[in-house]
Amino acid sequence: MKYTLTRRDVIAGAVWLGAARTARGWEAALPVIGLDHVNIRVPDVRRSGEFYAKLFGQEVSRASNAFASAGSRRGELWFVRLGQSSLAISPAAPGEKPGIDHFCFAVQGFSRDAMKPNVARLNLQVDRTDPPGNNLWTKDPAGHLIQLSAPQNPSRAPGAGVGGVPVEAPGGAKREPAFQVTRITQLVLAVPKLEPSASYYRELLGSEAEQARKASFRVGPSELVLGPASGGEYFRVGVVGFDPSAAASKLKSLAVAAQVARDKKAVAFRDPDGIRVQIGA
């Protein structure tokens, strides 16, 4: 029997499809196009800033008295340009363990007021006027603080939005870091329960961002990976012409103990505060 599609059928189908897309998280809450920066907290900001400048810092900036994140206290911040991304370094509170403080997703056409309703359902717990700026702040189910903002302007110094000004190399010489960096290519987060966090990022980034690898999401040219709490957290910095043996040797020449990963896709080390970092392609 031939079936004729009616207007009611079309409307009903559209409603069902919209509900299915929402239920499965097919559409991203925001048009995230990349990992803008990672912020680490440390007991000695200047020491950490100089360490990362030696490795990666073709552009280094400093803000003398600024907020690192919503709810944080003012303090000295350092910023190191990592190609298309940046590393922000902020002071840890007394007794606070060094580690990843927050990270920022770059959102295309970002507007705080226009996009706030899109993420209101995604645990929008931190939302206040300090620090100032066109940002939104959320927390994932594991408690990781996430900044949502417009992509950084490569023509401005890193951290310029909070008053960062360039830090000259000692003696005014041209900076010659050990590695030429492309971007932060990977961020690994430790979560106590995998599925609640995976579901959260599936809704925030869209199911199309989810990769074949379990609990792994594509964030523009970078990757967000969720892992067990026992595995710890780290970020990977992509470098031009990566060679694992050469990278390990260069780090050791700078008195940085390094280890080549089993798959030879990265070289791992810890910074002066014990924060895990990788260098890769």
PDB file of N, CA, C and O in Angstrom, residues 1 31 161 222 239 256 258 268 278:
ATOM      1  N   MET A   1       0.847  -1.189   0.000  1.00  0.00           N
ATOM      2  CA  MET A   1       0.000   0.000   0.000  1.00  0.00           C
ATOM      3  C   MET A   1       0.885   1.241   0.000  1.00  0.00           C
ATOM      4  O   MET A   1       1.832   1.337   0.784  1.00  0.00           O
ATOM      5  N   PRO A  31      29.833  26.599  20.194  1.00  0.00           N
ATOM      6  CA  PRO A  31      30.762  26.278  19.106  1.00  0.00           C
ATOM      7  C   PRO A  31      32.220  26.390  19.557  1.00  0.00           C
ATOM      8  O   PRO A  31      32.923  27.347  19.232  1.00  0.00           O
ATOM      9  N   GLY A 161      44.557  40.568  28.334  1.00  0.00           N
ATOM     10  CA  GLY A 161      43.212  40.868  28.810  1.00  0.00           C
ATOM     11  C   GLY A 161      43.124  41.141  30.294  1.00  0.00           C
ATOM     12  O   GLY A 161      42.166  41.779  30.759  1.00  0.00           O
ATOM     13  N   SER A 222      43.106  20.169  19.116  1.00  0.00           N
ATOM     14  CA  SER A 222      43.608  19.541  20.340  1.00  0.00           C
ATOM     15  C   SER A 222      42.680  18.427  20.791  1.00  0.00           C
ATOM     16  O   SER A 222      41.654  18.157  20.173  1.00  0.00           O
ATOM     17  N   VAL A 239      55.434  20.212  19.582  1.00  0.00           N
ATOM     18  CA  VAL A 239      56.608  20.953  19.127  1.00  0.00           C
ATOM     19  C   VAL A 239      56.918  20.612  17.672  1.00  0.00           C
ATOM     20  O   VAL A 239      56.588  19.527  17.188  1.00  0.00           O
ATOM     21  N   VAL A 256      66.496  18.611  33.259  1.00  0.00           N
ATOM     22  CA  VAL A 256      65.106  18.175  33.428  1.00  0.00           C
ATOM     23  C   VAL A 256      65.042  16.683  33.126  1.00  0.00           C
ATOM     24  O   VAL A 256      65.301  16.260  31.988  1.00  0.00           O
ATOM     25  N   ALA A 258      63.711  13.354  31.971  1.00  0.00           N
ATOM     26  CA  ALA A 258      62.670  13.061  30.991  1.00  0.00           C
ATOM     27  C   ALA A 258      62.628  11.577  30.678  1.00  0.00           C
ATOM     28  O   ALA A 258      63.622  10.869  30.806  1.00  0.00           O
ATOM     29  N   ALA A 268      57.854  12.574  28.583  1.00  0.00           N
ATOM     30  CA  ALA A 268      57.227  13.059  29.805  1.00  0.00           C
ATOM     31  C   ALA A 268      58.253  13.577  30.798  1.00  0.00           C
ATOM     32  O   ALA A 268      59.379  13.059  30.872  1.00  0.00           O
ATOM     33  N   GLN A 278      53.968  16.753  29.111  1.00  0.00           N
ATOM     34  CA  GLN A 278      54.506  15.963  28.017  1.00  0.00           C
ATOM     35  C   GLN A 278      54.856  16.874  26.848  1.00  0.00           C
ATOM     36  O   GLN A 278      54.268  17.937  26.666  1.00  0.00           O
TER      37      GLN A 278
END
